[in-house]
Amino acid sequence: MNDNTQQIETSENIPVKNLNVDLKYQPDSTIIKMILNKSNGNIVLFAFDKDQGLIEHAASSDALVYVIEGKINFTISGEEYLLKEGDTITLPAKIPHSLFAVEQTKMLLIIINA
C-alpha cells in the first residue's frame, strides 16, 4: 500500500470473489450460482457447457449480461447476437430472449428490479 491508500472500515465482512474460477463447468449442464439476492435486484453467475442454453423466456425486469469467458449466442425478439469474453448486452424487460453456448461459457447476469 502506498501513503495515499486508506483502509475502509465496515461493520460486516465483505468477501472478495474471482468470478472466473468461482464456478466450475459440468458436462452437458448449466450451473447457476446466486451471488446476490436482494429486493431491488439479483446477481447470478452461470456456467454453460458447450451446446447448453436457456429456452425462450421473458423477464419482468431489465437485466445486463456480462460474458466472463467463452462465446454465447443470444436471440432477442428473433434477432441474434454473438457475445464473447468481455461483451455485455442489455435484456429489456418483457422482451422474449433465449441463449445457446457456442463453447463453454461463464456469464454474469445482473437483474434490476424497478
CSV table of C-alpha atoms in Angstrom, one decimal:
chain,number,residue,atom,x,y,z
A,1,MET,CA,0.0,0.0,0.0
A,2,ASN,CA,1.2,3.5,-0.7
A,3,ASP,CA,0.7,6.5,1.6
A,4,ASN,CA,-2.5,7.6,-0.3
A,5,THR,CA,-4.3,4.3,0.3
A,6,GLN,CA,-7.0,4.4,3.0
A,7,GLN,CA,-8.4,1.4,4.9
A,8,ILE,CA,-12.2,1.2,4.7
A,9,GLU,CA,-13.9,0.4,8.0
A,10,THR,CA,-17.0,-1.8,7.6
A,11,SER,CA,-19.4,-3.4,10.0
A,12,GLU,CA,-19.6,-6.6,8.0
A,13,ASN,CA,-17.1,-8.9,6.4
A,14,ILE,CA,-17.0,-8.2,2.6
A,15,PRO,CA,-15.9,-11.3,0.6
A,16,VAL,CA,-13.7,-11.0,-2.4
A,17,LYS,CA,-14.5,-13.3,-5.3
A,18,ASN,CA,-12.9,-14.3,-8.5
A,19,LEU,CA,-16.0,-15.0,-10.7
A,20,ASN,CA,-13.9,-16.7,-13.4
A,21,VAL,CA,-12.9,-19.5,-11.0
A,22,ASP,CA,-15.8,-19.4,-8.6
A,23,LEU,CA,-17.9,-21.8,-10.6
A,24,LYS,CA,-16.8,-24.9,-12.4
A,25,TYR,CA,-18.3,-26.4,-15.7
A,26,GLN,CA,-20.2,-29.7,-15.5
A,27,PRO,CA,-20.5,-31.9,-18.6
A,28,ASP,CA,-23.8,-31.4,-20.5
A,29,SER,CA,-25.1,-29.0,-17.9
A,30,THR,CA,-25.8,-25.4,-16.9
A,31,ILE,CA,-24.7,-24.5,-13.4
A,32,ILE,CA,-26.3,-21.5,-11.7
A,33,LYS,CA,-25.0,-19.7,-8.6
A,34,MET,CA,-26.8,-16.8,-6.9
A,35,ILE,CA,-24.1,-14.2,-6.0
A,36,LEU,CA,-26.5,-11.6,-4.5
A,37,ASN,CA,-30.2,-11.8,-3.9
A,38,LYS,CA,-31.9,-8.5,-2.8
A,39,SER,CA,-35.3,-7.0,-3.1
A,40,ASN,CA,-34.0,-4.4,-5.7
A,41,GLY,CA,-32.2,-7.0,-7.9
A,42,ASN,CA,-30.1,-10.1,-8.2
A,43,ILE,CA,-26.7,-11.0,-9.5
A,44,VAL,CA,-26.4,-14.5,-10.9
A,45,LEU,CA,-23.4,-16.4,-12.2
A,46,PHE,CA,-23.9,-19.0,-14.9
A,47,ALA,CA,-21.5,-21.7,-16.3
A,48,PHE,CA,-22.8,-23.3,-19.5
A,49,ASP,CA,-21.2,-26.3,-21.0
A,50,LYS,CA,-20.9,-26.2,-24.8
A,51,ASP,CA,-24.3,-26.7,-26.6
A,52,GLN,CA,-26.3,-25.8,-23.4
A,53,GLY,CA,-28.6,-22.8,-23.0
A,54,LEU,CA,-31.9,-21.5,-21.9
A,55,ILE,CA,-35.2,-21.7,-23.9
A,56,GLU,CA,-37.0,-18.6,-24.9
A,57,HIS,CA,-38.4,-16.7,-21.9
A,58,ALA,CA,-39.1,-13.1,-20.8
A,59,ALA,CA,-38.1,-11.4,-17.5
A,60,SER,CA,-40.2,-8.9,-15.6
A,61,SER,CA,-37.2,-6.6,-15.1
A,62,ASP,CA,-34.3,-5.2,-17.2
A,63,ALA,CA,-31.1,-7.1,-17.0
A,64,LEU,CA,-27.5,-6.8,-18.0
A,65,VAL,CA,-25.3,-9.8,-19.2
A,66,TYR,CA,-21.5,-9.7,-18.9
A,67,VAL,CA,-19.6,-12.6,-20.6
A,68,ILE,CA,-16.7,-13.6,-18.4
A,69,GLU,CA,-15.3,-16.2,-20.8
A,70,GLY,CA,-16.4,-18.2,-23.8
A,71,LYS,CA,-18.9,-17.5,-26.6
A,72,ILE,CA,-22.7,-17.4,-26.3
A,73,ASN,CA,-25.4,-16.7,-28.8
A,74,PHE,CA,-28.4,-14.6,-27.6
A,75,THR,CA,-31.6,-14.4,-29.6
A,76,ILE,CA,-33.7,-11.3,-28.6
A,77,SER,CA,-37.0,-10.8,-30.3
A,78,GLY,CA,-35.8,-13.0,-33.2
A,79,GLU,CA,-32.5,-11.1,-33.7
A,80,GLU,CA,-29.2,-13.0,-33.0
A,81,TYR,CA,-26.2,-11.6,-31.1
A,82,LEU,CA,-22.9,-13.5,-30.7
A,83,LEU,CA,-21.2,-12.4,-27.5
A,84,LYS,CA,-17.6,-13.2,-26.5
A,85,GLU,CA,-15.4,-12.7,-23.4
A,86,GLY,CA,-15.8,-9.1,-22.2
A,87,ASP,CA,-19.0,-8.3,-24.1
A,88,THR,CA,-22.2,-7.1,-22.4
A,89,ILE,CA,-25.8,-6.9,-23.6
A,90,THR,CA,-28.9,-5.4,-22.1
A,91,LEU,CA,-32.0,-7.6,-21.9
A,92,PRO,CA,-35.1,-5.3,-21.8
A,93,ALA,CA,-38.0,-6.3,-19.5
A,94,LYS,CA,-40.8,-8.3,-21.0
A,95,ILE,CA,-38.9,-9.0,-24.3
A,96,PRO,CA,-38.5,-12.7,-25.3
A,97,HIS,CA,-34.9,-14.0,-25.4
A,98,SER,CA,-33.1,-17.3,-25.4
A,99,LEU,CA,-29.4,-18.3,-25.4
A,100,PHE,CA,-27.1,-21.0,-26.6
A,101,ALA,CA,-23.5,-21.6,-25.6
A,102,VAL,CA,-21.3,-22.0,-28.7
A,103,GLU,CA,-18.5,-23.1,-26.4
A,104,GLN,CA,-18.1,-23.4,-22.6
A,105,THR,CA,-19.2,-20.0,-21.3
A,106,LYS,CA,-19.4,-18.2,-18.0
A,107,MET,CA,-21.6,-15.2,-17.7
A,108,LEU,CA,-22.8,-12.8,-15.1
A,109,LEU,CA,-26.5,-11.7,-15.1
A,110,ILE,CA,-27.4,-8.5,-13.2
A,111,ILE,CA,-31.1,-8.0,-12.8
A,112,ILE,CA,-32.5,-4.6,-11.8
A,113,ASN,CA,-36.0,-4.7,-10.2
A,114,ALA,CA,-37.8,-1.4,-10.8
